[in-house]
Amino acid sequence: DGGITQSPKYLFRKEGQNVTLSCEQNLNHDAMYWYRQDPGQGLRLIYYSQIVNDFQKGDIAEGYSVSREKKESFPLTVTSAQKNPTAFYLCASSINDRSFGNTIYFGEGSWLTVV
Amino acid sequence: GDSVTQMEGPVTLSEEAFLTINCTYTATGYPSLFWYVQYPGEGLQLLLKATKADDKGSNKGFEATYRKETTSFHLEKGSVQVSDSAVYFCALSNNFNKFYFGSGTKLNVKP
């Protein structure tokens, strides 16, 4: 089935560790995104990528890093520099359809908890 | 800059009540407008969209009409069910592949 797959669903990080969240899409979308969502809150953009080998910082990029080596994949690394990483992380991708405009689609999310 | 403002929640309704969640936007040009729904512990799912003025998006009994004169895209449903309990996000896209989301409105439907 076509879609966006995030893994793992639940991840625990120890203080000082880097962890990487995986995001894969088979929708042939050019653009991909990472958002952070804190409990009961809205979405905040961490990074986005419009095309392979290119990405831009969003509103809260400090303490995070990404890569976009393949069109299908956009992994997010939460580094030890991110002091409060406990949150729900959402990966998304979008298509720009000249007839119907651009639409963004989301994965199921990954929960990261610091222990 | 572009932005979306939606009514704060939570909104609590009894089953079969009428639902309205207000959404207004600020944007240059002619943005596409969206409603997404998020169930607990899950990602956002596209509920409906509209791409030009006076378009009506609809899905699963939900409707929203793109009103350019009032810069609004209010979500409505004639008769809510307990299964509609979720958080609803209004969003817009103006420039290529840039999206702006409201803060979300939590809907609680009681039996």
mmCIF file with all atom_site columns, C-alpha atoms in Angstrom:
data_model
loop_
_atom_site.group_PDB
_atom_site.id
_atom_site.type_symbol
_atom_site.label_atom_id
_atom_site.label_alt_id
_atom_site.label_comp_id
_atom_site.label_asym_id
_atom_site.label_entity_id
_atom_site.label_seq_id
_atom_site.pdbx_PDB_ins_code
_atom_site.Cartn_x
_atom_site.Cartn_y
_atom_site.Cartn_z
_atom_site.occupancy
_atom_site.B_iso_or_equiv
_atom_site.pdbx_formal_charge
_atom_site.auth_seq_id
_atom_site.auth_comp_id
_atom_site.auth_asym_id
_atom_site.auth_atom_id
_atom_site.pdbx_PDB_model_num
ATOM 1   C CA . ASP A 1 1   ? 0.000   0.000  0.000   1.00 0.00 ? 1   ASP A CA 1
ATOM 2   C CA . GLY A 1 2   ? 1.171   3.544  -0.660  1.00 0.00 ? 2   GLY A CA 1
ATOM 3   C CA . GLY A 1 3   ? 1.927   5.680  2.316   1.00 0.00 ? 3   GLY A CA 1
ATOM 4   C CA . ILE A 1 4   ? 4.374   7.102  4.809   1.00 0.00 ? 4   ILE A CA 1
ATOM 5   C CA . THR A 1 5   ? 6.029   4.735  7.260   1.00 0.00 ? 5   THR A CA 1
ATOM 6   C CA . GLN A 1 6   ? 7.620   5.949  10.456  1.00 0.00 ? 6   GLN A CA 1
ATOM 7   C CA . SER A 1 7   ? 9.677   3.780  12.763  1.00 0.00 ? 7   SER A CA 1
ATOM 8   C CA . PRO A 1 8   ? 9.969   3.022  15.547  1.00 0.00 ? 8   PRO A CA 1
ATOM 9   C CA . LYS A 1 9   ? 6.563   3.877  16.984  1.00 0.00 ? 9   LYS A CA 1
ATOM 10  C CA . TYR A 1 10  ? 8.032   4.216  20.484  1.00 0.00 ? 10  TYR A CA 1
ATOM 11  C CA . LEU A 1 11  ? 11.620  5.124  21.314  1.00 0.00 ? 11  LEU A CA 1
ATOM 12  C CA . PHE A 1 12  ? 13.369  5.795  24.599  1.00 0.00 ? 12  PHE A CA 1
ATOM 13  C CA . ARG A 1 13  ? 16.483  7.927  24.779  1.00 0.00 ? 13  ARG A CA 1
ATOM 14  C CA . LYS A 1 14  ? 18.967  8.207  27.571  1.00 0.00 ? 14  LYS A CA 1
ATOM 15  C CA . GLU A 1 15  ? 20.470  11.538 28.466  1.00 0.00 ? 15  GLU A CA 1
ATOM 16  C CA . GLY A 1 16  ? 23.345  12.405 26.132  1.00 0.00 ? 16  GLY A CA 1
ATOM 17  C CA . GLN A 1 17  ? 22.359  9.966  23.407  1.00 0.00 ? 17  GLN A CA 1
ATOM 18  C CA . ASN A 1 18  ? 21.586  10.703 19.784  1.00 0.00 ? 18  ASN A CA 1
ATOM 19  C CA . VAL A 1 19  ? 18.637  8.827  18.300  1.00 0.00 ? 19  VAL A CA 1
ATOM 20  C CA . THR A 1 20  ? 17.363  8.583  14.745  1.00 0.00 ? 20  THR A CA 1
ATOM 21  C CA . LEU A 1 21  ? 13.745  8.391  13.646  1.00 0.00 ? 21  LEU A CA 1
ATOM 22  C CA . SER A 1 22  ? 13.092  6.784  10.291  1.00 0.00 ? 22  SER A CA 1
ATOM 23  C CA . CYS A 1 23  ? 10.636  8.056  7.680   1.00 0.00 ? 23  CYS A CA 1
ATOM 24  C CA . GLU A 1 24  ? 10.040  6.335  4.349   1.00 0.00 ? 24  GLU A CA 1
ATOM 25  C CA . GLN A 1 25  ? 7.426   7.180  1.699   1.00 0.00 ? 25  GLN A CA 1
ATOM 26  C CA . ASN A 1 26  ? 6.450   5.339  -1.465  1.00 0.00 ? 26  ASN A CA 1
ATOM 27  C CA . LEU A 1 27  ? 4.140   8.048  -2.790  1.00 0.00 ? 27  LEU A CA 1
ATOM 28  C CA . ASN A 1 28  ? 6.769   9.530  -5.123  1.00 0.00 ? 28  ASN A CA 1
ATOM 29  C CA . HIS A 1 29  ? 6.398   12.883 -3.376  1.00 0.00 ? 29  HIS A CA 1
ATOM 30  C CA . ASP A 1 30  ? 9.173   15.408 -3.811  1.00 0.00 ? 30  ASP A CA 1
ATOM 31  C CA . ALA A 1 31  ? 8.787   17.297 -0.526  1.00 0.00 ? 31  ALA A CA 1
ATOM 32  C CA . MET A 1 32  ? 9.128   15.837 2.968   1.00 0.00 ? 32  MET A CA 1
ATOM 33  C CA . TYR A 1 33  ? 8.769   17.349 6.434   1.00 0.00 ? 33  TYR A CA 1
ATOM 34  C CA . TRP A 1 34  ? 9.329   16.717 10.129  1.00 0.00 ? 34  TRP A CA 1
ATOM 35  C CA . TYR A 1 35  ? 7.033   18.197 12.758  1.00 0.00 ? 35  TYR A CA 1
ATOM 36  C CA . ARG A 1 36  ? 7.109   18.065 16.531  1.00 0.00 ? 36  ARG A CA 1
ATOM 37  C CA . GLN A 1 37  ? 3.912   17.897 18.567  1.00 0.00 ? 37  GLN A CA 1
ATOM 38  C CA . ASP A 1 38  ? 3.869   18.300 22.335  1.00 0.00 ? 38  ASP A CA 1
ATOM 39  C CA . PRO A 1 39  ? 0.902   16.892 24.296  1.00 0.00 ? 39  PRO A CA 1
ATOM 40  C CA . GLY A 1 40  ? -2.242  18.897 23.678  1.00 0.00 ? 40  GLY A CA 1
ATOM 41  C CA . GLN A 1 41  ? -0.422  21.273 21.353  1.00 0.00 ? 41  GLN A CA 1
ATOM 42  C CA . GLY A 1 42  ? -0.249  22.021 17.660  1.00 0.00 ? 42  GLY A CA 1
ATOM 43  C CA . LEU A 1 43  ? 2.450   21.238 15.104  1.00 0.00 ? 43  LEU A CA 1
ATOM 44  C CA . ARG A 1 44  ? 5.854   22.890 14.931  1.00 0.00 ? 44  ARG A CA 1
ATOM 45  C CA . LEU A 1 45  ? 8.040   22.498 11.854  1.00 0.00 ? 45  LEU A CA 1
ATOM 46  C CA . ILE A 1 46  ? 11.539  21.148 12.488  1.00 0.00 ? 46  ILE A CA 1
ATOM 47  C CA . TYR A 1 47  ? 12.988  20.636 8.977   1.00 0.00 ? 47  TYR A CA 1
ATOM 48  C CA . TYR A 1 48  ? 11.706  20.279 5.462   1.00 0.00 ? 48  TYR A CA 1
ATOM 49  C CA . SER A 1 49  ? 13.135  19.143 2.152   1.00 0.00 ? 49  SER A CA 1
ATOM 50  C CA . GLN A 1 50  ? 11.836  20.132 -1.256  1.00 0.00 ? 50  GLN A CA 1
ATOM 51  C CA . ILE A 1 51  ? 14.172  17.878 -3.208  1.00 0.00 ? 51  ILE A CA 1
ATOM 52  C CA . VAL A 1 52  ? 16.862  15.238 -2.775  1.00 0.00 ? 52  VAL A CA 1
ATOM 53  C CA . ASN A 1 53  ? 20.125  16.494 -1.253  1.00 0.00 ? 53  ASN A CA 1
ATOM 54  C CA . ASP A 1 54  ? 18.535  19.743 -0.105  1.00 0.00 ? 54  ASP A CA 1
ATOM 55  C CA . PHE A 1 55  ? 16.752  20.684 3.129   1.00 0.00 ? 55  PHE A CA 1
ATOM 56  C CA . GLN A 1 56  ? 15.878  23.813 5.127   1.00 0.00 ? 56  GLN A CA 1
ATOM 57  C CA . LYS A 1 57  ? 15.468  24.591 8.794   1.00 0.00 ? 57  LYS A CA 1
ATOM 58  C CA . GLY A 1 58  ? 11.993  25.091 10.112  1.00 0.00 ? 58  GLY A CA 1
ATOM 59  C CA . ASP A 1 59  ? 10.948  26.977 13.225  1.00 0.00 ? 59  ASP A CA 1
ATOM 60  C CA . ILE A 1 60  ? 12.611  24.725 15.831  1.00 0.00 ? 60  ILE A CA 1
ATOM 61  C CA . ALA A 1 61  ? 15.637  23.108 14.122  1.00 0.00 ? 61  ALA A CA 1
ATOM 62  C CA . GLU A 1 62  ? 18.087  23.517 17.016  1.00 0.00 ? 62  GLU A CA 1
ATOM 63  C CA . GLY A 1 63  ? 19.170  20.151 18.391  1.00 0.00 ? 63  GLY A CA 1
ATOM 64  C CA . TYR A 1 64  ? 17.962  18.214 15.330  1.00 0.00 ? 64  TYR A CA 1
ATOM 65  C CA . SER A 1 65  ? 19.576  17.122 12.075  1.00 0.00 ? 65  SER A CA 1
ATOM 66  C CA . VAL A 1 66  ? 18.290  15.523 8.869   1.00 0.00 ? 66  VAL A CA 1
ATOM 67  C CA . SER A 1 67  ? 19.512  14.093 5.597   1.00 0.00 ? 67  SER A CA 1
ATOM 68  C CA . ARG A 1 68  ? 17.826  13.547 2.239   1.00 0.00 ? 68  ARG A CA 1
ATOM 69  C CA . GLU A 1 69  ? 19.987  11.181 0.232   1.00 0.00 ? 69  GLU A CA 1
ATOM 70  C CA . LYS A 1 70  ? 17.053  9.416  -1.417  1.00 0.00 ? 70  LYS A CA 1
ATOM 71  C CA . LYS A 1 71  ? 13.680  10.697 -2.535  1.00 0.00 ? 71  LYS A CA 1
ATOM 72  C CA . GLU A 1 72  ? 11.898  8.088  -0.417  1.00 0.00 ? 72  GLU A CA 1
ATOM 73  C CA . SER A 1 73  ? 13.726  8.667  2.850   1.00 0.00 ? 73  SER A CA 1
ATOM 74  C CA . PHE A 1 74  ? 14.048  11.587 5.288   1.00 0.00 ? 74  PHE A CA 1
ATOM 75  C CA . PRO A 1 75  ? 15.493  10.450 8.643   1.00 0.00 ? 75  PRO A CA 1
ATOM 76  C CA . LEU A 1 76  ? 15.541  12.767 11.644  1.00 0.00 ? 76  LEU A CA 1
ATOM 77  C CA . THR A 1 77  ? 18.296  12.627 14.252  1.00 0.00 ? 77  THR A CA 1
ATOM 78  C CA . VAL A 1 78  ? 17.545  14.027 17.684  1.00 0.00 ? 78  VAL A CA 1
ATOM 79  C CA . THR A 1 79  ? 20.903  15.012 19.102  1.00 0.00 ? 79  THR A CA 1
ATOM 80  C CA . SER A 1 80  ? 22.027  15.402 22.700  1.00 0.00 ? 80  SER A CA 1
ATOM 81  C CA . ALA A 1 81  ? 21.893  19.158 22.116  1.00 0.00 ? 81  ALA A CA 1
ATOM 82  C CA . GLN A 1 82  ? 18.085  18.959 22.150  1.00 0.00 ? 82  GLN A CA 1
ATOM 83  C CA . LYS A 1 83  ? 17.416  19.484 25.832  1.00 0.00 ? 83  LYS A CA 1
ATOM 84  C CA . ASN A 1 84  ? 13.740  18.609 25.899  1.00 0.00 ? 84  ASN A CA 1
ATOM 85  C CA . PRO A 1 85  ? 13.153  15.997 23.194  1.00 0.00 ? 85  PRO A CA 1
ATOM 86  C CA . THR A 1 86  ? 10.204  14.160 24.747  1.00 0.00 ? 86  THR A CA 1
ATOM 87  C CA . ALA A 1 87  ? 7.408   14.618 22.195  1.00 0.00 ? 87  ALA A CA 1
ATOM 88  C CA . PHE A 1 88  ? 5.417   13.080 19.360  1.00 0.00 ? 88  PHE A CA 1
ATOM 89  C CA . TYR A 1 89  ? 7.210   13.379 16.009  1.00 0.00 ? 89  TYR A CA 1
ATOM 90  C CA . LEU A 1 90  ? 5.352   13.441 12.715  1.00 0.00 ? 90  LEU A CA 1
ATOM 91  C CA . CYS A 1 91  ? 6.824   12.918 9.293   1.00 0.00 ? 91  CYS A CA 1
ATOM 92  C CA . ALA A 1 92  ? 4.931   14.148 6.246   1.00 0.00 ? 92  ALA A CA 1
ATOM 93  C CA . SER A 1 93  ? 5.247   14.452 2.498   1.00 0.00 ? 93  SER A CA 1
ATOM 94  C CA . SER A 1 94  ? 3.483   16.538 -0.092  1.00 0.00 ? 94  SER A CA 1
ATOM 95  C CA . ILE A 1 95  ? 2.590   16.551 -3.734  1.00 0.00 ? 95  ILE A CA 1
ATOM 96  C CA . ASN A 1 96  ? 1.997   19.573 -5.894  1.00 0.00 ? 96  ASN A CA 1
ATOM 97  C CA . ASP A 1 97  ? -0.751  18.781 -8.332  1.00 0.00 ? 97  ASP A CA 1
ATOM 98  C CA . ARG A 1 98  ? -1.195  21.585 -10.851 1.00 0.00 ? 98  ARG A CA 1
ATOM 99  C CA . SER A 1 99  ? -4.886  20.789 -11.149 1.00 0.00 ? 99  SER A CA 1
ATOM 100 C CA . PHE A 1 100 ? -5.746  20.197 -7.513  1.00 0.00 ? 100 PHE A CA 1
ATOM 101 C CA . GLY A 1 101 ? -3.069  22.137 -5.636  1.00 0.00 ? 101 GLY A CA 1
ATOM 102 C CA . ASN A 1 102 ? -0.618  20.795 -3.113  1.00 0.00 ? 102 ASN A CA 1
ATOM 103 C CA . THR A 1 103 ? -1.656  18.467 -0.311  1.00 0.00 ? 103 THR A CA 1
ATOM 104 C CA . ILE A 1 104 ? 0.351   17.214 2.650   1.00 0.00 ? 104 ILE A CA 1
ATOM 105 C CA . TYR A 1 105 ? 0.046   13.675 4.039   1.00 0.00 ? 105 TYR A CA 1
ATOM 106 C CA . PHE A 1 106 ? 1.270   12.376 7.388   1.00 0.00 ? 106 PHE A CA 1
ATOM 107 C CA . GLY A 1 107 ? 2.762   9.221  8.828   1.00 0.00 ? 107 GLY A CA 1
ATOM 108 C CA . GLU A 1 108 ? 1.478   7.600  12.013  1.00 0.00 ? 108 GLU A CA 1
ATOM 109 C CA . GLY A 1 109 ? 4.021   9.339  14.232  1.00 0.00 ? 109 GLY A CA 1
ATOM 110 C CA . SER A 1 110 ? 6.788   8.306  16.615  1.00 0.00 ? 110 SER A CA 1
ATOM 111 C CA . TRP A 1 111 ? 6.812   8.818  20.361  1.00 0.00 ? 111 TRP A CA 1
ATOM 112 C CA . LEU A 1 112 ? 10.192  9.756  21.820  1.00 0.00 ? 112 LEU A CA 1
ATOM 113 C CA . THR A 1 113 ? 10.705  9.709  25.581  1.00 0.00 ? 113 THR A CA 1
ATOM 114 C CA . VAL A 1 114 ? 13.818  10.654 27.514  1.00 0.00 ? 114 VAL A CA 1
ATOM 115 C CA . VAL A 1 115 ? 14.577  8.290  30.394  1.00 0.00 ? 115 VAL A CA 1
ATOM 116 C CA . GLY B 2 1   ? 2.746   36.320 6.643   1.00 0.00 ? 1   GLY B CA 1
ATOM 117 C CA . ASP B 2 2   ? 0.316   33.506 6.049   1.00 0.00 ? 2   ASP B CA 1
ATOM 118 C CA . SER B 2 3   ? -1.506  32.143 9.086   1.00 0.00 ? 3   SER B CA 1
ATOM 119 C CA . VAL B 2 4   ? -4.526  30.188 10.267  1.00 0.00 ? 4   VAL B CA 1
ATOM 120 C CA . THR B 2 5   ? -6.660  30.892 13.328  1.00 0.00 ? 5   THR B CA 1
ATOM 121 C CA . GLN B 2 6   ? -9.169  28.375 14.615  1.00 0.00 ? 6   GLN B CA 1
ATOM 122 C CA . MET B 2 7   ? -11.455 28.364 17.615  1.00 0.00 ? 7   MET B CA 1
ATOM 123 C CA . GLU B 2 8   ? -10.041 27.123 20.849  1.00 0.00 ? 8   GLU B CA 1
ATOM 124 C CA . GLY B 2 9   ? -11.379 23.966 22.383  1.00 0.00 ? 9   GLY B CA 1
ATOM 125 C CA . PRO B 2 10  ? -12.355 21.750 23.784  1.00 0.00 ? 10  PRO B CA 1
ATOM 126 C CA . VAL B 2 11  ? -15.753 21.624 22.154  1.00 0.00 ? 11  VAL B CA 1
ATOM 127 C CA . THR B 2 12  ? -18.118 19.266 23.956  1.00 0.00 ? 12  THR B CA 1
ATOM 128 C CA . LEU B 2 13  ? -21.305 18.109 22.252  1.00 0.00 ? 13  LEU B CA 1
ATOM 129 C CA . SER B 2 14  ? -23.922 15.436 22.734  1.00 0.00 ? 14  SER B CA 1
ATOM 130 C CA . GLU B 2 15  ? -24.311 12.773 20.075  1.00 0.00 ? 15  GLU B CA 1
ATOM 131 C CA . GLU B 2 16  ? -26.398 13.934 17.083  1.00 0.00 ? 16  GLU B CA 1
ATOM 132 C CA . ALA B 2 17  ? -25.722 17.615 17.802  1.00 0.00 ? 17  ALA B CA 1
ATOM 133 C CA . PHE B 2 18  ? -24.670 20.056 15.086  1.00 0.00 ? 18  PHE B CA 1
ATOM 134 C CA . LEU B 2 19  ? -20.979 20.866 14.885  1.00 0.00 ? 19  LEU B CA 1
ATOM 135 C CA . THR B 2 20  ? -19.244 24.040 13.776  1.00 0.00 ? 20  THR B CA 1
ATOM 136 C CA . ILE B 2 21  ? -15.527 24.667 14.205  1.00 0.00 ? 21  ILE B CA 1
ATOM 137 C CA . ASN B 2 22  ? -14.493 28.109 13.036  1.00 0.00 ? 22  ASN B CA 1
ATOM 138 C CA . CYS B 2 23  ? -11.388 28.709 10.963  1.00 0.00 ? 23  CYS B CA 1
ATOM 139 C CA . THR B 2 24  ? -10.169 31.970 9.460   1.00 0.00 ? 24  THR B CA 1
ATOM 140 C CA . TYR B 2 25  ? -7.010  32.579 7.513   1.00 0.00 ? 25  TYR B CA 1
ATOM 141 C CA . THR B 2 26  ? -4.622  35.287 6.394   1.00 0.00 ? 26  THR B CA 1
ATOM 142 C CA . ALA B 2 27  ? -2.889  34.765 3.070   1.00 0.00 ? 27  ALA B CA 1
ATOM 143 C CA . THR B 2 28  ? -1.908  36.496 -0.112  1.00 0.00 ? 28  THR B CA 1
ATOM 144 C CA . GLY B 2 29  ? -3.288  35.218 -3.356  1.00 0.00 ? 29  GLY B CA 1
ATOM 145 C CA . TYR B 2 30  ? -5.463  32.143 -3.523  1.00 0.00 ? 30  TYR B CA 1
ATOM 146 C CA . PRO B 2 31  ? -4.456  29.472 -1.014  1.00 0.00 ? 31  PRO B CA 1
ATOM 147 C CA . SER B 2 32  ? -5.714  25.908 -0.841  1.00 0.00 ? 32  SER B CA 1
ATOM 148 C CA . LEU B 2 33  ? -7.533  25.169 2.414   1.00 0.00 ? 33  LEU B CA 1
ATOM 149 C CA . PHE B 2 34  ? -7.693  21.917 4.367   1.00 0.00 ? 34  PHE B CA 1
ATOM 150 C CA . TRP B 2 35  ? -9.150  20.217 7.410   1.00 0.00 ? 35  TRP B CA 1
ATOM 151 C CA . TYR B 2 36  ? -7.230  17.386 9.033   1.00 0.00 ? 36  TYR B CA 1
ATOM 152 C CA . VAL B 2 37  ? -8.346  15.086 11.851  1.00 0.00 ? 37  VAL B CA 1
ATOM 153 C CA . GLN B 2 38  ? -6.088  13.499 14.468  1.00 0.00 ? 38  GLN B CA 1
ATOM 154 C CA . TYR B 2 39  ? -7.199  10.605 16.653  1.00 0.00 ? 39  TYR B CA 1
ATOM 155 C CA . PRO B 2 40  ? -5.299  9.942  19.898  1.00 0.00 ? 40  PRO B CA 1
ATOM 156 C CA . GLY B 2 41  ? -1.772  8.665  19.325  1.00 0.00 ? 41  GLY B CA 1
ATOM 157 C CA . GLU B 2 42  ? -2.054  8.842  15.541  1.00 0.00 ? 42  GLU B CA 1
ATOM 158 C CA . GLY B 2 43  ? -0.915  11.066 12.712  1.00 0.00 ? 43  GLY B CA 1
ATOM 159 C CA . LEU B 2 44  ? -3.078  13.634 10.945  1.00 0.00 ? 44  LEU B CA 1
ATOM 160 C CA . GLN B 2 45  ? -5.484  12.408 8.297   1.00 0.00 ? 45  GLN B CA 1
ATOM 161 C CA . LEU B 2 46  ? -6.779  14.582 5.487   1.00 0.00 ? 46  LEU B CA 1
ATOM 162 C CA . LEU B 2 47  ? -10.493 15.109 6.047   1.00 0.00 ? 47  LEU B CA 1
ATOM 163 C CA . LEU B 2 48  ? -11.372 17.500 3.218   1.00 0.00 ? 48  LEU B CA 1
ATOM 164 C CA . LYS B 2 49  ? -9.939  20.277 1.074   1.00 0.00 ? 49  LYS B CA 1
ATOM 165 C CA . ALA B 2 50  ? -10.925 23.137 -1.196  1.00 0.00 ? 50  ALA B CA 1
ATOM 166 C CA . THR B 2 51  ? -8.714  24.816 -3.727  1.00 0.00 ? 51  THR B CA 1
ATOM 167 C CA . LYS B 2 52  ? -10.656 27.896 -4.866  1.00 0.00 ? 52  LYS B CA 1
ATOM 168 C CA . ALA B 2 53  ? -13.251 30.377 -3.687  1.00 0.00 ? 53  ALA B CA 1
ATOM 169 C CA . ASP B 2 54  ? -16.781 29.006 -3.182  1.00 0.00 ? 54  ASP B CA 1
ATOM 170 C CA . ASP B 2 55  ? -15.576 25.398 -3.408  1.00 0.00 ? 55  ASP B CA 1
ATOM 171 C CA . LYS B 2 56  ? -17.144 23.075 -0.867  1.00 0.00 ? 56  LYS B CA 1
ATOM 172 C CA . GLY B 2 57  ? -15.057 20.223 0.462   1.00 0.00 ? 57  GLY B CA 1
ATOM 173 C CA . SER B 2 58  ? -16.917 17.278 1.951   1.00 0.00 ? 58  SER B CA 1
ATOM 174 C CA . ASN B 2 59  ? -16.161 13.869 3.412   1.00 0.00 ? 59  ASN B CA 1
ATOM 175 C CA . LYS B 2 60  ? -17.794 11.510 5.944   1.00 0.00 ? 60  LYS B CA 1
ATOM 176 C CA . GLY B 2 61  ? -20.613 13.986 6.582   1.00 0.00 ? 61  GLY B CA 1
ATOM 177 C CA . PHE B 2 62  ? -18.245 16.896 7.240   1.00 0.00 ? 62  PHE B CA 1
ATOM 178 C CA . GLU B 2 63  ? -18.355 19.981 5.030   1.00 0.00 ? 63  GLU B CA 1
ATOM 179 C CA . ALA B 2 64  ? -16.475 23.254 4.703   1.00 0.00 ? 64  ALA B CA 1
ATOM 180 C CA . THR B 2 65  ? -16.929 26.068 2.186   1.00 0.00 ? 65  THR B CA 1
ATOM 181 C CA . TYR B 2 66  ? -14.076 28.294 0.993   1.00 0.00 ? 66  TYR B CA 1
ATOM 182 C CA . ARG B 2 67  ? -15.282 31.864 1.645   1.00 0.00 ? 67  ARG B CA 1
ATOM 183 C CA . LYS B 2 68  ? -12.822 34.347 0.234   1.00 0.00 ? 68  LYS B CA 1
ATOM 184 C CA . GLU B 2 69  ? -14.886 37.388 1.181   1.00 0.00 ? 69  GLU B CA 1
ATOM 185 C CA . THR B 2 70  ? -14.722 36.447 4.884   1.00 0.00 ? 70  THR B CA 1
ATOM 186 C CA . THR B 2 71  ? -11.392 34.531 4.636   1.00 0.00 ? 71  THR B CA 1
ATOM 187 C CA . SER B 2 72  ? -13.024 31.583 6.365   1.00 0.00 ? 72  SER B CA 1
ATOM 188 C CA . PHE B 2 73  ? -13.252 27.806 6.042   1.00 0.00 ? 73  PHE B CA 1
ATOM 189 C CA . HIS B 2 74  ? -15.532 26.684 8.865   1.00 0.00 ? 74  HIS B CA 1
ATOM 190 C CA . LEU B 2 75  ? -15.987 22.946 9.445   1.00 0.00 ? 75  LEU B CA 1
ATOM 191 C CA . GLU B 2 76  ? -19.566 21.673 9.897   1.00 0.00 ? 76  GLU B CA 1
ATOM 192 C CA . LYS B 2 77  ? -21.331 18.397 10.477  1.00 0.00 ? 77  LYS B CA 1
ATOM 193 C CA . GLY B 2 78  ? -25.051 17.986 10.883  1.00 0.00 ? 78  GLY B CA 1
ATOM 194 C CA . SER B 2 79  ? -25.049 15.143 13.407  1.00 0.00 ? 79  SER B CA 1
ATOM 195 C CA . VAL B 2 80  ? -21.896 14.174 15.292  1.00 0.00 ? 80  VAL B CA 1
ATOM 196 C CA . GLN B 2 81  ? -21.129 10.709 16.603  1.00 0.00 ? 81  GLN B CA 1
ATOM 197 C CA . VAL B 2 82  ? -18.990 9.565  19.523  1.00 0.00 ? 82  VAL B CA 1
ATOM 198 C CA . SER B 2 83  ? -16.493 8.261  16.952  1.00 0.00 ? 83  SER B CA 1
ATOM 199 C CA . ASP B 2 84  ? -15.952 11.860 15.722  1.00 0.00 ? 84  ASP B CA 1
ATOM 200 C CA . SER B 2 85  ? -14.162 12.699 18.973  1.00 0.00 ? 85  SER B CA 1
ATOM 201 C CA . ALA B 2 86  ? -10.704 13.845 17.888  1.00 0.00 ? 86  ALA B CA 1
ATOM 202 C CA . VAL B 2 87  ? -8.596  16.942 17.329  1.00 0.00 ? 87  VAL B CA 1
ATOM 203 C CA . TYR B 2 88  ? -9.315  18.908 14.156  1.00 0.00 ? 88  TYR B CA 1
ATOM 204 C CA . PHE B 2 89  ? -6.726  21.087 12.414  1.00 0.00 ? 89  PHE B CA 1
ATOM 205 C CA . CYS B 2 90  ? -7.398  23.760 9.819   1.00 0.00 ? 90  CYS B CA 1
ATOM 206 C CA . ALA B 2 91  ? -4.550  24.412 7.382   1.00 0.00 ? 91  ALA B CA 1
ATOM 207 C CA . LEU B 2 92  ? -3.625  26.370 4.287   1.00 0.00 ? 92  LEU B CA 1
ATOM 208 C CA . SER B 2 93  ? -1.081  26.093 1.528   1.00 0.00 ? 93  SER B CA 1
ATOM 209 C CA . ASN B 2 94  ? -0.173  29.105 -0.538  1.00 0.00 ? 94  ASN B CA 1
ATOM 210 C CA . ASN B 2 95  ? 3.307   28.980 -1.971  1.00 0.00 ? 95  ASN B CA 1
ATOM 211 C CA . PHE B 2 96  ? 4.658   25.789 -3.380  1.00 0.00 ? 96  PHE B CA 1
ATOM 212 C CA . ASN B 2 97  ? 4.872   23.093 -0.686  1.00 0.00 ? 97  ASN B CA 1
ATOM 213 C CA . LYS B 2 98  ? 4.543   25.440 2.292   1.00 0.00 ? 98  LYS B CA 1
ATOM 214 C CA . PHE B 2 99  ? 1.798   24.666 4.796   1.00 0.00 ? 99  PHE B CA 1
ATOM 215 C CA . TYR B 2 100 ? 0.421   26.576 7.778   1.00 0.00 ? 100 TYR B CA 1
ATOM 216 C CA . PHE B 2 101 ? -1.624  24.890 10.502  1.00 0.00 ? 101 PHE B CA 1
ATOM 217 C CA . GLY B 2 102 ? -4.004  26.175 13.141  1.00 0.00 ? 102 GLY B CA 1
ATOM 218 C CA . SER B 2 103 ? -3.490  25.189 16.766  1.00 0.00 ? 103 SER B CA 1
ATOM 219 C CA . GLY B 2 104 ? -6.125  22.451 16.661  1.00 0.00 ? 104 GLY B CA 1
ATOM 220 C CA . THR B 2 105 ? -9.581  22.123 18.226  1.00 0.00 ? 105 THR B CA 1
ATOM 221 C CA . LYS B 2 106 ? -10.396 19.141 20.394  1.00 0.00 ? 106 LYS B CA 1
ATOM 222 C CA . LEU B 2 107 ? -13.909 17.747 19.957  1.00 0.00 ? 107 LEU B CA 1
ATOM 223 C CA . ASN B 2 108 ? -15.491 15.587 22.632  1.00 0.00 ? 108 ASN B CA 1
ATOM 224 C CA . VAL B 2 109 ? -18.790 13.906 21.757  1.00 0.00 ? 109 VAL B CA 1
ATOM 225 C CA . LYS B 2 110 ? -20.770 12.401 24.627  1.00 0.00 ? 110 LYS B CA 1
ATOM 226 C CA . PRO B 2 111 ? -23.237 9.525  24.152  1.00 0.00 ? 111 PRO B CA 1
#
